Tab-separated table of C-alpha atoms in Angstrom:
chain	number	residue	atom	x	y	z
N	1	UNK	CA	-20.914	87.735	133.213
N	2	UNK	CA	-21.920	91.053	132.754
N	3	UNK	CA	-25.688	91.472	132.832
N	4	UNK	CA	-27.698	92.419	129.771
N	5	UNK	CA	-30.111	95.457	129.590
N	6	UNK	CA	-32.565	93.473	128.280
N	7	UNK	CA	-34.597	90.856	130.464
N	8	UNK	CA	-37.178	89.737	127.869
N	9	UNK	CA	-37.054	90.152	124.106
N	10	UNK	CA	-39.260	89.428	121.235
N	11	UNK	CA	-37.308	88.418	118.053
N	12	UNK	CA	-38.666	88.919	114.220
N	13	UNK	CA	-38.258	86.890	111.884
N	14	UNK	CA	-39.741	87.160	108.299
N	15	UNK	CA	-40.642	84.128	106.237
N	16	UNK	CA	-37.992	84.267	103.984
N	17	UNK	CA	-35.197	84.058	106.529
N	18	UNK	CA	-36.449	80.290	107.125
N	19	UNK	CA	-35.440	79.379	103.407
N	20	UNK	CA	-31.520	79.817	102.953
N	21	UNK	CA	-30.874	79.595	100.019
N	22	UNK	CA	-34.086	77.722	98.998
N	23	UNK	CA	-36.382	79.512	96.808
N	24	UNK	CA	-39.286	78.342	98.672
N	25	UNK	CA	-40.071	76.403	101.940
N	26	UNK	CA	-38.116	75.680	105.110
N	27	UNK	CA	-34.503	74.669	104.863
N	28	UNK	CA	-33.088	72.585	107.755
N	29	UNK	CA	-30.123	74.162	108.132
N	30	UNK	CA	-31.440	77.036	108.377
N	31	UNK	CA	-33.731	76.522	110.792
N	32	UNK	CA	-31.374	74.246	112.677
N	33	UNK	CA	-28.938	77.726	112.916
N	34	UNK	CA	-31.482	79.970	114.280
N	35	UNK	CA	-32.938	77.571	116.754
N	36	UNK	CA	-29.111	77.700	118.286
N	37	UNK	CA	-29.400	81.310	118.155
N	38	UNK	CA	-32.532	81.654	119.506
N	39	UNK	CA	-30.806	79.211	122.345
N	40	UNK	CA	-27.796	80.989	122.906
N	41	UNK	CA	-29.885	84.186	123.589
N	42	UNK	CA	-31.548	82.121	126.233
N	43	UNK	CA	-28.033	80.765	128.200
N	44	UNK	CA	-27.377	84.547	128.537
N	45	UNK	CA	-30.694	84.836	130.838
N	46	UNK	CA	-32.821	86.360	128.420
N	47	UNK	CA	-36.403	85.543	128.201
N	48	UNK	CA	-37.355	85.110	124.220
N	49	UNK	CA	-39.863	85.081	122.132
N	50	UNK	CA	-40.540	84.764	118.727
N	51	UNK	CA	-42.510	85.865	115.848
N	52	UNK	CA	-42.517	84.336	112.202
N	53	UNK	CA	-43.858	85.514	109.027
N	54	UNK	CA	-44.857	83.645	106.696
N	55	UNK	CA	-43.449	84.771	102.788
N	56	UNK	CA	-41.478	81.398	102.592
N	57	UNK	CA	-44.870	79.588	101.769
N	58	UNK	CA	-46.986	81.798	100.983
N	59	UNK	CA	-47.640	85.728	99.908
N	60	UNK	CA	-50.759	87.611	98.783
N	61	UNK	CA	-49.430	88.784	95.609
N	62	UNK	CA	-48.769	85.022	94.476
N	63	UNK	CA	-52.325	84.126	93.477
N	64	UNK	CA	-53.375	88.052	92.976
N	65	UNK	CA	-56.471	88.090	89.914
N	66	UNK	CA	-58.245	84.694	91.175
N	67	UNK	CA	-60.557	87.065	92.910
N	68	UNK	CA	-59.770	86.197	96.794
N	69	UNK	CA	-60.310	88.791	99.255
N	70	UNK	CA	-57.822	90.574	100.919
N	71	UNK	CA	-58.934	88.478	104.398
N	72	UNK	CA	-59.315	85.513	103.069
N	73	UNK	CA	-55.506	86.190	101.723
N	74	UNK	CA	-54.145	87.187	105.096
N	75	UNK	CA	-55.914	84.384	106.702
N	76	UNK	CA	-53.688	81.956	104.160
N	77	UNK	CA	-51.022	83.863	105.162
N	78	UNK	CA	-52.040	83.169	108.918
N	79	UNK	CA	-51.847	79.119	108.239
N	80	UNK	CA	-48.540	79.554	107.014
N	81	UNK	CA	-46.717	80.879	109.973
N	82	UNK	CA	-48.045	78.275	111.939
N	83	UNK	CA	-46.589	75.996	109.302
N	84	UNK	CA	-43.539	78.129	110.590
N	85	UNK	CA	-43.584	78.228	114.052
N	86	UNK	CA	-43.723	74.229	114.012
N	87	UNK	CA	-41.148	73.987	112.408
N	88	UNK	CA	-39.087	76.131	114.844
N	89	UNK	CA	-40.680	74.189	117.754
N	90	UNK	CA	-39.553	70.766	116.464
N	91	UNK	CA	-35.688	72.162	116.290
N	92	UNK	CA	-35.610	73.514	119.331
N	93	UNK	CA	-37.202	70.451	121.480
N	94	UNK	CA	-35.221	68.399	119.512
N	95	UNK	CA	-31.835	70.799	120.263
N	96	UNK	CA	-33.126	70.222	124.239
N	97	UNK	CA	-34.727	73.624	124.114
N	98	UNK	CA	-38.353	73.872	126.060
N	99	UNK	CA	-40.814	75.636	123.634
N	100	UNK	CA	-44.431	76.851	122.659
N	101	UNK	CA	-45.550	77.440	119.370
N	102	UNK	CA	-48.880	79.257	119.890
N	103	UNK	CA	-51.189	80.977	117.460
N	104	UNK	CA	-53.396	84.369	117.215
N	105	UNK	CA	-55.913	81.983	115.389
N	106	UNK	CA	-57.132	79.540	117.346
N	107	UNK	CA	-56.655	76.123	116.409
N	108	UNK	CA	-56.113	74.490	119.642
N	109	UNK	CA	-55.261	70.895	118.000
N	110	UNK	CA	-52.906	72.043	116.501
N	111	UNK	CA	-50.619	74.659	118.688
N	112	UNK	CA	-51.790	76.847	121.738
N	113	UNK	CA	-54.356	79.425	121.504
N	114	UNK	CA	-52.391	82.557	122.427
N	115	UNK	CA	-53.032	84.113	125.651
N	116	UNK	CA	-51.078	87.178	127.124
N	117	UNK	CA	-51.268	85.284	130.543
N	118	UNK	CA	-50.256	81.848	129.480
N	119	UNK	CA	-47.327	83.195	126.834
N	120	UNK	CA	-45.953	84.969	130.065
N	121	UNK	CA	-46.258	82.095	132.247
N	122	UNK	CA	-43.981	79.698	129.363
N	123	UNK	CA	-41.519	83.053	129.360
N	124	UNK	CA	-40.877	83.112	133.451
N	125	UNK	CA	-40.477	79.081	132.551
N	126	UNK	CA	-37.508	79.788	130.338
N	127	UNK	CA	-39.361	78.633	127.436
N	128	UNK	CA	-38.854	80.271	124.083
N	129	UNK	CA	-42.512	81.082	123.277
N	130	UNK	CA	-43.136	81.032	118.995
N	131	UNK	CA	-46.009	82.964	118.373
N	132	UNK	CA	-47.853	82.832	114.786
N	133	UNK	CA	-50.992	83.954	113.762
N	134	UNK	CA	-50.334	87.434	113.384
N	135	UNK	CA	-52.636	89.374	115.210
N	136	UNK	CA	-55.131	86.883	114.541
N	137	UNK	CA	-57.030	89.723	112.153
N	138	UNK	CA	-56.976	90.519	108.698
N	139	UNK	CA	-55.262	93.669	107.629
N	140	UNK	CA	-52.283	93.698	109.974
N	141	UNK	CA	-48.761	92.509	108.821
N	142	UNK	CA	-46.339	90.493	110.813
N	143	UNK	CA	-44.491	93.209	111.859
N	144	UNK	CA	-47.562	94.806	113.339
N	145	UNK	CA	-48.419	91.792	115.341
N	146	UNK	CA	-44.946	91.559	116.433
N	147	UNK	CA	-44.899	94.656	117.880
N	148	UNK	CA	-48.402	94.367	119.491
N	149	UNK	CA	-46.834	91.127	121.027
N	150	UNK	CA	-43.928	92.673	122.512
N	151	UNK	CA	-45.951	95.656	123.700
N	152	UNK	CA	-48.287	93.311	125.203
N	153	UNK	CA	-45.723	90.388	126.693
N	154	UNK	CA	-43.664	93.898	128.135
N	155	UNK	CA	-40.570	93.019	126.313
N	156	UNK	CA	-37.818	95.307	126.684
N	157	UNK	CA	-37.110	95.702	123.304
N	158	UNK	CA	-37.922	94.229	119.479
N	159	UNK	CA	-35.538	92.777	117.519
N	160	UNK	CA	-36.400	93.027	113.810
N	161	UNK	CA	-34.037	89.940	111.775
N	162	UNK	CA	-33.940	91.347	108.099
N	163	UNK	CA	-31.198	90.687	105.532
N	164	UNK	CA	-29.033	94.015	105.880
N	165	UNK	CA	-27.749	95.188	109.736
N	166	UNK	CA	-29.378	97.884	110.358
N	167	UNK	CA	-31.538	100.681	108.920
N	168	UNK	CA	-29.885	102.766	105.769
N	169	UNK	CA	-30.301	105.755	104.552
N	170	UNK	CA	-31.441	104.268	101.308
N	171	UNK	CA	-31.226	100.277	99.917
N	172	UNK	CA	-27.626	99.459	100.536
N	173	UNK	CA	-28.061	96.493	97.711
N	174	UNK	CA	-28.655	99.769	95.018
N	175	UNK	CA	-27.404	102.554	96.968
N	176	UNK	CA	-23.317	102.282	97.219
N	177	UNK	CA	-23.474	105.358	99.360
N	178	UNK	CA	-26.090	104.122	101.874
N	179	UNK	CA	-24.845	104.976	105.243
N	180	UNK	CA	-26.420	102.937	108.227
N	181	UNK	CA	-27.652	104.577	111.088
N	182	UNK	CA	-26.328	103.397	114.744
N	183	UNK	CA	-29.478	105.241	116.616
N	184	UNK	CA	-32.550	106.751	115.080
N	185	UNK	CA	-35.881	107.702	116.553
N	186	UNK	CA	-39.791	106.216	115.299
N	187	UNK	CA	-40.373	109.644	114.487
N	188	UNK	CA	-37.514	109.904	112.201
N	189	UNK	CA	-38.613	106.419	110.992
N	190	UNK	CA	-41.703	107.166	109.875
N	191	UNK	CA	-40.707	110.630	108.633
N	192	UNK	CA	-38.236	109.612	106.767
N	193	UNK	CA	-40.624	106.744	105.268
N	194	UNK	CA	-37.184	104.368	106.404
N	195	UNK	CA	-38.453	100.913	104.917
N	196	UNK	CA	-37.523	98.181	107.362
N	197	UNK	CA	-41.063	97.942	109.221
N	198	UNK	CA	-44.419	99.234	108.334
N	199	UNK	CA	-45.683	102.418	109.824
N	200	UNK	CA	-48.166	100.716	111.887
N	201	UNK	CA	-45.757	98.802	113.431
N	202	UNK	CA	-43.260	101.901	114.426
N	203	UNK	CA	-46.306	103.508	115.379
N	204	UNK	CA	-47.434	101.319	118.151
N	205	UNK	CA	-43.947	100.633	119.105
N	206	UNK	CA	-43.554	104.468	119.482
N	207	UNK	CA	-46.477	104.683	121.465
N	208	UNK	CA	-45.502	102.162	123.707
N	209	UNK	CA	-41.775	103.201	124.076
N	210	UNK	CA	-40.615	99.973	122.737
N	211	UNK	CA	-37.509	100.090	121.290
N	212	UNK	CA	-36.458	98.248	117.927
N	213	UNK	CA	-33.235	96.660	117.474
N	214	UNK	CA	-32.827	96.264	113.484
N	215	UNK	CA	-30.089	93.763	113.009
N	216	UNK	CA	-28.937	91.053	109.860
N	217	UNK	CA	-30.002	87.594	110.548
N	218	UNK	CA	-27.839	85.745	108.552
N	219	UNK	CA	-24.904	85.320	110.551
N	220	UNK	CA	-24.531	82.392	113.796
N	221	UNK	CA	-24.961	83.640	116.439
N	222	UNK	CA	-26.290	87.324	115.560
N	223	UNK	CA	-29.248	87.078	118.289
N	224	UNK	CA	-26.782	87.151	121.155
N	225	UNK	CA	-24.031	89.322	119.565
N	226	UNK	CA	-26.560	92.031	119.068
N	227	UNK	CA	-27.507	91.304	122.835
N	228	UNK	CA	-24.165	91.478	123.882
N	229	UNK	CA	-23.834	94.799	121.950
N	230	UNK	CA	-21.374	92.740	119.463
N	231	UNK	CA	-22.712	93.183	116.219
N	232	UNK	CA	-23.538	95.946	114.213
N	233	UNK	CA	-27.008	96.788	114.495
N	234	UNK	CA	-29.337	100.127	114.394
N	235	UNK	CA	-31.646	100.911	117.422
N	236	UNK	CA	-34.739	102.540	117.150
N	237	UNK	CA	-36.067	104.369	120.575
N	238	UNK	CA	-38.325	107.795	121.674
């Protein structure tokens, strides 16, 4: 087998791609599909982990004008990728696949506390590590934490699961003439105000020369044909 570029990866996942075609939740199958993707990335030697938002069960905007803060929002949001990340855990151990679901927010009875130096130790175990809890702060999206975690877990690259394959020159779903771009740089990113991440997020993974894979989530087996260089897919680097 030819060997991968990539040793370790950190995968994103929003919410939503947890519901199917469920307007709200977790749907099994679905789940049950990306925990064999997430597995077949592993088989090909690759060291993953994994970070979940959580939009399937809950989002700010939902209860917007009952007068809750903006933390105490993003700490609801918090609770629900752990929600998440359980789930994920369950269908993997129960696929045969050794996992940790652990959390920026401590809540130690529930899933690990994250730690760089214990996440790293479950990644040299071959164990798919599922981290939730964003950043564990207020103020900073998924994608943010996600790219703090693969900065600080020294992934070799970030692979953003959204529901086109790649990043277009404008919304493909509105645009007909959208053309998707095979290579592009953060700084064109965030020039080009390209919505597939938040600038914070392209801005720490520019400043730690991480690249971004952007890559559509929705068919078996995209994980590893994106890792195999198989599926259409737009990378982000300096």
């Amino acid at each position: 087998m030819t060997a991968l570029p990539y040793k370790r990866v950190l995968v994103k996942l929003s919410g939503e791609a947890l519901m199917g075609k469920e307007s709200f939740g977790i749907d099994r199958g679905t789940v049950r599909r990306i925990a064999e993707d997430v597995i077949e990335a592993v088989k090909l030697g690759v060291e993953v982990a994994v970070v979940v938002g959580g939009g399937n069960i809950f989002r700010g905007s939902q209860i917007a004008g009952m007068g809750l803060s903006r933390p105490a929002a993003d700490s609801m949001g918090m609770l629900a990728t752990v929600m998440n990340v359980i789930a994920l855990e369950a269908q993997l151990a129960s696929l045969g696949q050794s996992a940790r679901a652990m959390s920026g927010v401590a809540m130690p009875s529930v899933v690990e506390t994250y730690t760089r130096q214990q996440a790293m130790e479950h990644l040299a175990k071959d164990r798919v590590v599922l981290l939730a809890g964003g950043t564990g702060n207020p103020f900073f999206t998924t994608d943010t934490g996600a790219a703090l975690r693969a900065a600080e877990l020294e992934c070799n690259v970030l692979m953003k699961g959204t529901q086109v394959d790649g990043i277009y020159s404008a919304d493909p779903k509105k645009d007909p003439t959208a053309t998707r771009y095979d290579r592009v740089t953060h700084d064109e990113v965030i020039r080009k105000d390209l919505k597939i991440m938040d600038t914070a997020a392209f801005a720490l993974a520019r400043e730690a020369r991480l690249p971004i894979i952007v890559f559509s989530i929705h068919e078996a087996g995209s994980i590893a044909a994106v890792l195999r260089g198989q599926a259409p897919c737009t990378l982000v680097t300096a």
